[in-house]
Short mmCIF file of N, CA and C in Angstrom, two decimals:
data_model
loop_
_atom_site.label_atom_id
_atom_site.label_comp_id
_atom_site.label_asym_id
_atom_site.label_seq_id
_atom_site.Cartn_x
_atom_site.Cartn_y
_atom_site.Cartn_z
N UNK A 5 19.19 -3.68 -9.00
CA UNK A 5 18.61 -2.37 -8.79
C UNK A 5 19.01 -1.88 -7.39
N UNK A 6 19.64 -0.48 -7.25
CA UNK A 6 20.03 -0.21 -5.95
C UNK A 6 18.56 -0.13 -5.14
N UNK A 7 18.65 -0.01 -3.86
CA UNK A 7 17.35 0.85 -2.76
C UNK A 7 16.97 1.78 -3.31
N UNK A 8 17.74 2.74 -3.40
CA UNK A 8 16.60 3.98 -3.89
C UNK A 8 15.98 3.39 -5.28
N UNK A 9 16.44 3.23 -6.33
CA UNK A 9 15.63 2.73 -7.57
C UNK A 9 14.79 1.95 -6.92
N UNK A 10 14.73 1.14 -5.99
CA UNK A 10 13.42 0.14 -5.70
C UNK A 10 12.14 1.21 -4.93
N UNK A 11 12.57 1.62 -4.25
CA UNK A 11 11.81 2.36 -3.35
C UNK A 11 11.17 3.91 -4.34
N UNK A 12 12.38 4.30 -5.11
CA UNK A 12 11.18 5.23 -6.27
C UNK A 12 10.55 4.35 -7.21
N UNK A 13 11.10 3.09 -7.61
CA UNK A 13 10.17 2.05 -8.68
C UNK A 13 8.55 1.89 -7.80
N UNK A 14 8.62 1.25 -6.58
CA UNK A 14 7.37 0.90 -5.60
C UNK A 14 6.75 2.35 -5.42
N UNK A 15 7.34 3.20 -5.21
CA UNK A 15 6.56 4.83 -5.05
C UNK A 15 5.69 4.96 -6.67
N UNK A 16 6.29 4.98 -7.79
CA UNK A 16 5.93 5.60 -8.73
C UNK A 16 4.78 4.61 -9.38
N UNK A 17 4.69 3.02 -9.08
CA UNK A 17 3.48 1.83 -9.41
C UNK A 17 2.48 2.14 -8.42
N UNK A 18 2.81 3.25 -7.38
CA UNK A 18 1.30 3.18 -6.99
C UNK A 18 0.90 4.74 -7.06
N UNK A 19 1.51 5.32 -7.81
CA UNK A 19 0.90 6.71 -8.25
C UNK A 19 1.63 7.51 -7.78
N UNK A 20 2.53 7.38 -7.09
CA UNK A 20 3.11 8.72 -6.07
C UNK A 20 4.20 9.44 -7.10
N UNK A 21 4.25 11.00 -7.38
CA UNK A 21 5.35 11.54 -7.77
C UNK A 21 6.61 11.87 -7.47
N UNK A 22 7.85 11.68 -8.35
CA UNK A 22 8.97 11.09 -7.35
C UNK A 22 9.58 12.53 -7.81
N UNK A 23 9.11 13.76 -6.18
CA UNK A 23 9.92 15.30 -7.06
C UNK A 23 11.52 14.78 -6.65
N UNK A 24 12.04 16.09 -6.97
CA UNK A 24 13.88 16.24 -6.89
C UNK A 24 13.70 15.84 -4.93
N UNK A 25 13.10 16.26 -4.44
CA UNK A 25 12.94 16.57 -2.57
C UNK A 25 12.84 15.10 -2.20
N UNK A 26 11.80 14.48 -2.70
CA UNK A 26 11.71 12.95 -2.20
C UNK A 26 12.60 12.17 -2.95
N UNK A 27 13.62 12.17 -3.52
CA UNK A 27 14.38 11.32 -4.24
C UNK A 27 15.64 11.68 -3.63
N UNK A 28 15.60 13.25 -2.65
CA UNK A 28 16.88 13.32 -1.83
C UNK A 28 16.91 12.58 -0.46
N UNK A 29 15.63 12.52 -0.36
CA UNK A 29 14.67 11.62 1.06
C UNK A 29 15.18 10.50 0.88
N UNK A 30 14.93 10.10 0.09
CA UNK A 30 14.91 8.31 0.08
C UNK A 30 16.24 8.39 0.13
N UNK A 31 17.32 8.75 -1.06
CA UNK A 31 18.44 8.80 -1.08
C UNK A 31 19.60 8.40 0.39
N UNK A 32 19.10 9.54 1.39
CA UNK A 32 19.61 10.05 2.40
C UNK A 32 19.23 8.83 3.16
N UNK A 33 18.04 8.29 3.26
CA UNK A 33 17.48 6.82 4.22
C UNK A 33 18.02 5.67 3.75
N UNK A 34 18.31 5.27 2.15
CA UNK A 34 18.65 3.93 1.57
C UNK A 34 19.87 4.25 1.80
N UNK A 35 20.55 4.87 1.71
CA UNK A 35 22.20 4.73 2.10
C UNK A 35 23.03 5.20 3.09
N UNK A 36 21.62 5.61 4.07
CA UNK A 36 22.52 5.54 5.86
C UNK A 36 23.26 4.36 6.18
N UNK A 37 22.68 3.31 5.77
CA UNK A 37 23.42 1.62 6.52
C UNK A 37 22.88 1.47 7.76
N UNK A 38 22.01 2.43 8.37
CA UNK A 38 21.41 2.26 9.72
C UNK A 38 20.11 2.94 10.03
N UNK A 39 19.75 3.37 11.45
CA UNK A 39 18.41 3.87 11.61
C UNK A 39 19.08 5.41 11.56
N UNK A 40 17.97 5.96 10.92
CA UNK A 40 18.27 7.61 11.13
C UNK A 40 16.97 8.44 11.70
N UNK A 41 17.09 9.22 11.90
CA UNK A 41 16.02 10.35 12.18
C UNK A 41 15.80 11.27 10.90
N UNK A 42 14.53 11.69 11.36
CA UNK A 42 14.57 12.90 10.60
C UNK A 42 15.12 13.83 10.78
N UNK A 43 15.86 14.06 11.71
CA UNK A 43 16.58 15.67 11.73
C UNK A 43 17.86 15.24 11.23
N UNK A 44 18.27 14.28 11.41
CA UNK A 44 19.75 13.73 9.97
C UNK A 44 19.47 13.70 8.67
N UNK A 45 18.10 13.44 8.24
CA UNK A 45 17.80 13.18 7.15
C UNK A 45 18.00 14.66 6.31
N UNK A 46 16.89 15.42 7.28
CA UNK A 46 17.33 16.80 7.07
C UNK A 46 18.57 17.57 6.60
N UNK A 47 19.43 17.49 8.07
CA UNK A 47 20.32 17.81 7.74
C UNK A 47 21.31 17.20 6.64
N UNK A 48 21.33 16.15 6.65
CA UNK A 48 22.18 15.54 5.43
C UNK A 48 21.58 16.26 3.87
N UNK A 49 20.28 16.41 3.72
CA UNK A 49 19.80 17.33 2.50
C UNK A 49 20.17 18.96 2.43
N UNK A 50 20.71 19.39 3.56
CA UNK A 50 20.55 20.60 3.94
C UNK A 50 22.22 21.31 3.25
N UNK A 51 22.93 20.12 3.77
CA UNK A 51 24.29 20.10 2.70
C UNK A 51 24.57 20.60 1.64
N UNK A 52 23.59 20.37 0.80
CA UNK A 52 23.55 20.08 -0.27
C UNK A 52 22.74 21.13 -0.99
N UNK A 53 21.40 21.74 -0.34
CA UNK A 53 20.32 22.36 -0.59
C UNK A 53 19.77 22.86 0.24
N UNK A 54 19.12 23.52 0.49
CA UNK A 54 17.80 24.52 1.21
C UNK A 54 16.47 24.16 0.62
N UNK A 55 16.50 23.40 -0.70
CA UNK A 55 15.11 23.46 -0.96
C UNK A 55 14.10 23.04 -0.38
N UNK A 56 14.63 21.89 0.56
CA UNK A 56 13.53 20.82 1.11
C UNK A 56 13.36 21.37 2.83
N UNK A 57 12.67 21.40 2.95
CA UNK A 57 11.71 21.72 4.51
C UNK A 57 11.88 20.68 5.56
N UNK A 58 11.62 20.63 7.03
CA UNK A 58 11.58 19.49 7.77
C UNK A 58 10.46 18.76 7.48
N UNK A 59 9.14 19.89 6.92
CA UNK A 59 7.76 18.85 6.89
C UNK A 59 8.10 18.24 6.13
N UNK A 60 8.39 18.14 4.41
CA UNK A 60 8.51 17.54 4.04
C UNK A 60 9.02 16.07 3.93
N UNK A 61 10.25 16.50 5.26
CA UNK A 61 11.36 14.78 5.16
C UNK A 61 10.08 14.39 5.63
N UNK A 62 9.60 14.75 7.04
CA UNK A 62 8.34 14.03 7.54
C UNK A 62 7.62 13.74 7.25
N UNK A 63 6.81 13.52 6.28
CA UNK A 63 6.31 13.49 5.23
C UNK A 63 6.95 12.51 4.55
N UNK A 64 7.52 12.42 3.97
CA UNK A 64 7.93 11.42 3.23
C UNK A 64 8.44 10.23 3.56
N UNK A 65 9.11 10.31 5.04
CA UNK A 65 9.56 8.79 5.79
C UNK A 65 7.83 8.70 6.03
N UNK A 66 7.19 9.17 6.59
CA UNK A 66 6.21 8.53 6.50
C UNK A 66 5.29 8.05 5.49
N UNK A 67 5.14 8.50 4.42
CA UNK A 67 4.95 8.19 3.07
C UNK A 67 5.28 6.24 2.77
N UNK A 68 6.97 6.40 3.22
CA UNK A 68 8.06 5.16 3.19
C UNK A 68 6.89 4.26 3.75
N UNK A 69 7.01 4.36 5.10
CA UNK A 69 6.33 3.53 6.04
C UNK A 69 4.89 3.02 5.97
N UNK A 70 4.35 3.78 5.37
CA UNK A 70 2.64 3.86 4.50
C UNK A 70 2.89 2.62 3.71
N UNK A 71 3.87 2.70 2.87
CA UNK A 71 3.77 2.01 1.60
C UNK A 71 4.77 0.67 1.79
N UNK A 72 5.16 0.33 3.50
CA UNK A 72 5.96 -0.88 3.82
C UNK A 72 7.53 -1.01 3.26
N UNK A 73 7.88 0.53 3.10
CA UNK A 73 9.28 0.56 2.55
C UNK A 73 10.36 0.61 3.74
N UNK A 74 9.73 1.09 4.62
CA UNK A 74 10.70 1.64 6.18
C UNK A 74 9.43 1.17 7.29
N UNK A 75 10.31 1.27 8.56
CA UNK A 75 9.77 1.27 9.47
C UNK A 75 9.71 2.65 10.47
N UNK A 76 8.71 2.71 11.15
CA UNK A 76 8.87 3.68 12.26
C UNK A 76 9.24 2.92 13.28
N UNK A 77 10.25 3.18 13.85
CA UNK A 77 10.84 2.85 15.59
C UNK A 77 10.53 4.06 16.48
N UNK A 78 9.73 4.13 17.78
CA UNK A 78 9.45 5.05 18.46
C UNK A 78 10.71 4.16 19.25
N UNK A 79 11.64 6.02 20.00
CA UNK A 79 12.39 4.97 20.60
C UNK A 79 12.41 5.84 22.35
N UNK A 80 11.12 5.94 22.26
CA UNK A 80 10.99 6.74 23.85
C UNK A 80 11.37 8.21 23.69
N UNK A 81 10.67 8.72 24.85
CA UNK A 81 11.51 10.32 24.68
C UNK A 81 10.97 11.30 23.47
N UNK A 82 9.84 10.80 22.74
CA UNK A 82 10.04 11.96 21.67
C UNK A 82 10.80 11.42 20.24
N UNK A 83 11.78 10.37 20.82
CA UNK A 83 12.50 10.04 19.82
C UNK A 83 12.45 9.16 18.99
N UNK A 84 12.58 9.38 17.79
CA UNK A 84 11.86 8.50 16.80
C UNK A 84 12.96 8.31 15.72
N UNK A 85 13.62 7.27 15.16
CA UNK A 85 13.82 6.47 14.16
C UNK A 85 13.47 5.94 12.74
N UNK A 86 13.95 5.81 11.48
CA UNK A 86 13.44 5.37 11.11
C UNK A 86 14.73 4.26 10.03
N UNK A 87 14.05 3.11 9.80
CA UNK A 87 14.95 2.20 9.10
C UNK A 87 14.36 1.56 7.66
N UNK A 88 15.14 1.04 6.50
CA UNK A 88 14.69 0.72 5.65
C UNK A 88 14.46 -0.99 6.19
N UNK A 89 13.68 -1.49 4.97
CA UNK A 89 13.46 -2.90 5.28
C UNK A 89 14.93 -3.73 4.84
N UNK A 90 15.92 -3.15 4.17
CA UNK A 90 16.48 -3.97 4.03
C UNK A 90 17.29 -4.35 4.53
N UNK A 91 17.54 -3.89 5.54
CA UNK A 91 18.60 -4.89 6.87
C UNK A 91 17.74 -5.85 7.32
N UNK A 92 16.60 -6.22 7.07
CA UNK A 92 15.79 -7.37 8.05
C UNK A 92 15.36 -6.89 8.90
N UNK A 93 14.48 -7.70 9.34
CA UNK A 93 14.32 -7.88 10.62
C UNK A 93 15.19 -7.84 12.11
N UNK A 94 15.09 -6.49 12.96
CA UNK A 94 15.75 -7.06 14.08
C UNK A 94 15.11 -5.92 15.20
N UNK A 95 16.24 -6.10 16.17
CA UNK A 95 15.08 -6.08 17.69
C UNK A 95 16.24 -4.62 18.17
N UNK A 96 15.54 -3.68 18.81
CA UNK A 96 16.16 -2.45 19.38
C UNK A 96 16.20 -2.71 20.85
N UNK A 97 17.20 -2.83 21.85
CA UNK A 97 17.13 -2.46 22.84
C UNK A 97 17.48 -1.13 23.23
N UNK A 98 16.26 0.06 24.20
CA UNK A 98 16.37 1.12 24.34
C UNK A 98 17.26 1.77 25.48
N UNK A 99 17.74 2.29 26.09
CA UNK A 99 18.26 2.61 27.00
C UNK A 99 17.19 3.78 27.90
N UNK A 100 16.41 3.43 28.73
CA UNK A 100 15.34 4.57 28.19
C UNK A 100 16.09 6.02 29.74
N UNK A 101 17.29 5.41 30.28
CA UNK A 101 17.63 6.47 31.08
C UNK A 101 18.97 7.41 29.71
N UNK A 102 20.43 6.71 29.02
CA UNK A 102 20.43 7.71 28.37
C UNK A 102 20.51 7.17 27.07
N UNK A 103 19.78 6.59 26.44
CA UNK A 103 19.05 6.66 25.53
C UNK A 103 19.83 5.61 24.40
N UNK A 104 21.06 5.32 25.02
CA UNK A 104 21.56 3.93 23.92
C UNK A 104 20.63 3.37 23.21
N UNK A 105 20.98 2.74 21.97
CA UNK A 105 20.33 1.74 21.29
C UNK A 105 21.56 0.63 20.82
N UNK A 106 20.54 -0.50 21.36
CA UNK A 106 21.78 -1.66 20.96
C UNK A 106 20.84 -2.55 20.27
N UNK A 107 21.86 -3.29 18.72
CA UNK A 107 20.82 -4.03 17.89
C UNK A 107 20.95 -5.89 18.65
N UNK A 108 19.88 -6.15 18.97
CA UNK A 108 19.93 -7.44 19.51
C UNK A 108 20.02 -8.40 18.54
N UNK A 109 20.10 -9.63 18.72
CA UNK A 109 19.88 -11.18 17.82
C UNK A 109 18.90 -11.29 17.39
N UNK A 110 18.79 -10.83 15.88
CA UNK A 110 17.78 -11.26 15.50
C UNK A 110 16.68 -12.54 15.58
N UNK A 111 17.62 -13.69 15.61
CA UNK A 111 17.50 -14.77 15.90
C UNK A 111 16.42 -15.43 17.07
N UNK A 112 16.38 -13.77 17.95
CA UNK A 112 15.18 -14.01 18.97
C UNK A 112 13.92 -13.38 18.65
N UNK A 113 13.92 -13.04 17.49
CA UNK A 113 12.72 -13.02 16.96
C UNK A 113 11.92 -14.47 16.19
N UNK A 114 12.54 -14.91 15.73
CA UNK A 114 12.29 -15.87 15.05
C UNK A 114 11.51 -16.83 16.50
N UNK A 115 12.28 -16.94 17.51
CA UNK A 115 11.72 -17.55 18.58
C UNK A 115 10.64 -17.21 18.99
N UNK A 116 10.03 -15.31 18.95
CA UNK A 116 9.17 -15.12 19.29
C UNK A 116 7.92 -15.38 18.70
N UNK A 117 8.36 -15.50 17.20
CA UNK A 117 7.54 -15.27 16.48
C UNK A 117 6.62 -16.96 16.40
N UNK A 118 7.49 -17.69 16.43
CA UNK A 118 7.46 -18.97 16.68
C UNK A 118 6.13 -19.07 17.91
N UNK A 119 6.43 -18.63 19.15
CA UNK A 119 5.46 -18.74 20.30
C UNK A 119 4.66 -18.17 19.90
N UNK A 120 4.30 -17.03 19.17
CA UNK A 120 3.20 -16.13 19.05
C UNK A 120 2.45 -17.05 18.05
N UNK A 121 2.77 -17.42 17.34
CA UNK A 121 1.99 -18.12 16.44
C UNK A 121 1.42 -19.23 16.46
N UNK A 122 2.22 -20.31 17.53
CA UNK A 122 1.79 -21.77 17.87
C UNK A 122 0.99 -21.12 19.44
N UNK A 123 1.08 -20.39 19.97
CA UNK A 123 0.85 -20.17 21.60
C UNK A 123 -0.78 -19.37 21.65
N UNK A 124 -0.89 -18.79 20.60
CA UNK A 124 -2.03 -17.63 20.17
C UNK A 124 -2.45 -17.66 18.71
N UNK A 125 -1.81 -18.30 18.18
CA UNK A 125 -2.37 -17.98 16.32
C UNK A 125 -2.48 -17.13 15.64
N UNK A 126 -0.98 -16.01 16.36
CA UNK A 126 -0.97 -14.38 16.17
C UNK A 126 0.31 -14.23 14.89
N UNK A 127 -0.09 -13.88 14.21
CA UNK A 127 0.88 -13.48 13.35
C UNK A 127 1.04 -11.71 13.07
N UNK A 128 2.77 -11.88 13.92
CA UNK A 128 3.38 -10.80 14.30
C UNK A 128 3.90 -10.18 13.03
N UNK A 129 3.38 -8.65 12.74
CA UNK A 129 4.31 -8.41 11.92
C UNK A 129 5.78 -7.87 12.79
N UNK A 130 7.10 -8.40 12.64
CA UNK A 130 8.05 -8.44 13.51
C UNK A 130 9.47 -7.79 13.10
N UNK A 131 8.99 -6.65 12.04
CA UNK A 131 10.09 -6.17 10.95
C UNK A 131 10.83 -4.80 12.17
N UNK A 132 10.77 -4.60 13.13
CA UNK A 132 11.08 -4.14 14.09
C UNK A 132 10.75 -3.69 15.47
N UNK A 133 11.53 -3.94 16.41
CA UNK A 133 10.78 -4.22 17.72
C UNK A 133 11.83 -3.36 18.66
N UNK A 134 11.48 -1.93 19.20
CA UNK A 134 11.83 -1.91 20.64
C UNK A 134 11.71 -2.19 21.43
N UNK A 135 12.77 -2.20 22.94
CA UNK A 135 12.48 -3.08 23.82
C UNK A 135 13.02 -1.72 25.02
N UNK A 136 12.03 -1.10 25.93
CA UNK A 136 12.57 -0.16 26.69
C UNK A 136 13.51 -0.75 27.97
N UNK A 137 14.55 -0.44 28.50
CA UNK A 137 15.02 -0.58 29.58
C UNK A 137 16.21 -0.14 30.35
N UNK A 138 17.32 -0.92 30.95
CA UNK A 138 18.80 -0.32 31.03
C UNK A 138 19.35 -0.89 30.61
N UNK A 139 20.24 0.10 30.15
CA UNK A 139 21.85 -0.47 29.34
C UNK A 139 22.70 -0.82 30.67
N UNK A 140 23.64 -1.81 30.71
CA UNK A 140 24.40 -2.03 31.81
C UNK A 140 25.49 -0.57 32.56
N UNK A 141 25.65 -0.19 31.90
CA UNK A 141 26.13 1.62 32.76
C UNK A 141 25.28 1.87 33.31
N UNK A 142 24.21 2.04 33.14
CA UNK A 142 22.79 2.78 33.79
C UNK A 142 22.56 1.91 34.68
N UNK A 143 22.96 0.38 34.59
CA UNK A 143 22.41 0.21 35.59
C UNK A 143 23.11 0.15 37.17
N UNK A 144 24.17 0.33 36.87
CA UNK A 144 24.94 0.95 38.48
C UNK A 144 24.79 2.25 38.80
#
């Protein structure tokens, strides 16, 4: 079953109606291959159609995220992200002077998650993590 069939299958078992607008939503998010915004999401529907509104994408990635299909990444600034679950788990470093994003080792999550849990008895949900700071340009 591709992403979008999973993500309208999980939408439609818990009641939600899957119009023509949210099936261009999901569409546009399951087959970025990466994090997008909503104003790509947008625009990538906008291509195509006029029918769908900005509230609506908004709306509906958040919908995603309600129902554990995507994540929200705040990535400083106003700026906001959003990714499906199926790349995994991994870690954002922000650039928070101009605004890079670089995907770190996942692998250091697993470490964290590790301490958090033997160190505190915290169980992280860890399906994405920014990390604000400088990118090495910024920092000279």
């Amino acid at each position: 079953m591709s992403p979008c069939q999973t993500f309208i299958e999980a939408l439609r078992s818990q009641g939600f109606r899957i119009t023509p607008q949210r099936e261009m939503i999901i569409e546009a998010i399951a087959h970025s291959g990466e994090h997008i915004s909503a104003e790509q999401v947008f625009a990538q529907i906008q291509k195509r159609t006029h029918s769908v509104n900005i509230t609506t994408v908004y709306r509906t990635l958040e919908l995603l995220v309600q129902q554990g299909l995507a994540s929200r990444i705040d990535l400083g600034k106003d700026r906001v992200i959003y990714a499906t679950h199926q790349h995994g788990p991994h870690i954002h470093l922000v650039c928070r002077q101009c605004g890079q994003v670089i995907d770190a080792d996942p692998n250091l999550l697993l470490t964290l998650n590790d301490q958090l849990n033997s160190g505190y008895q915290f169980a992280a949900d860890l399906q994405h993590i920014s990390v604000l700071g400088l990118c090495s340009d910024c920092q000279t």
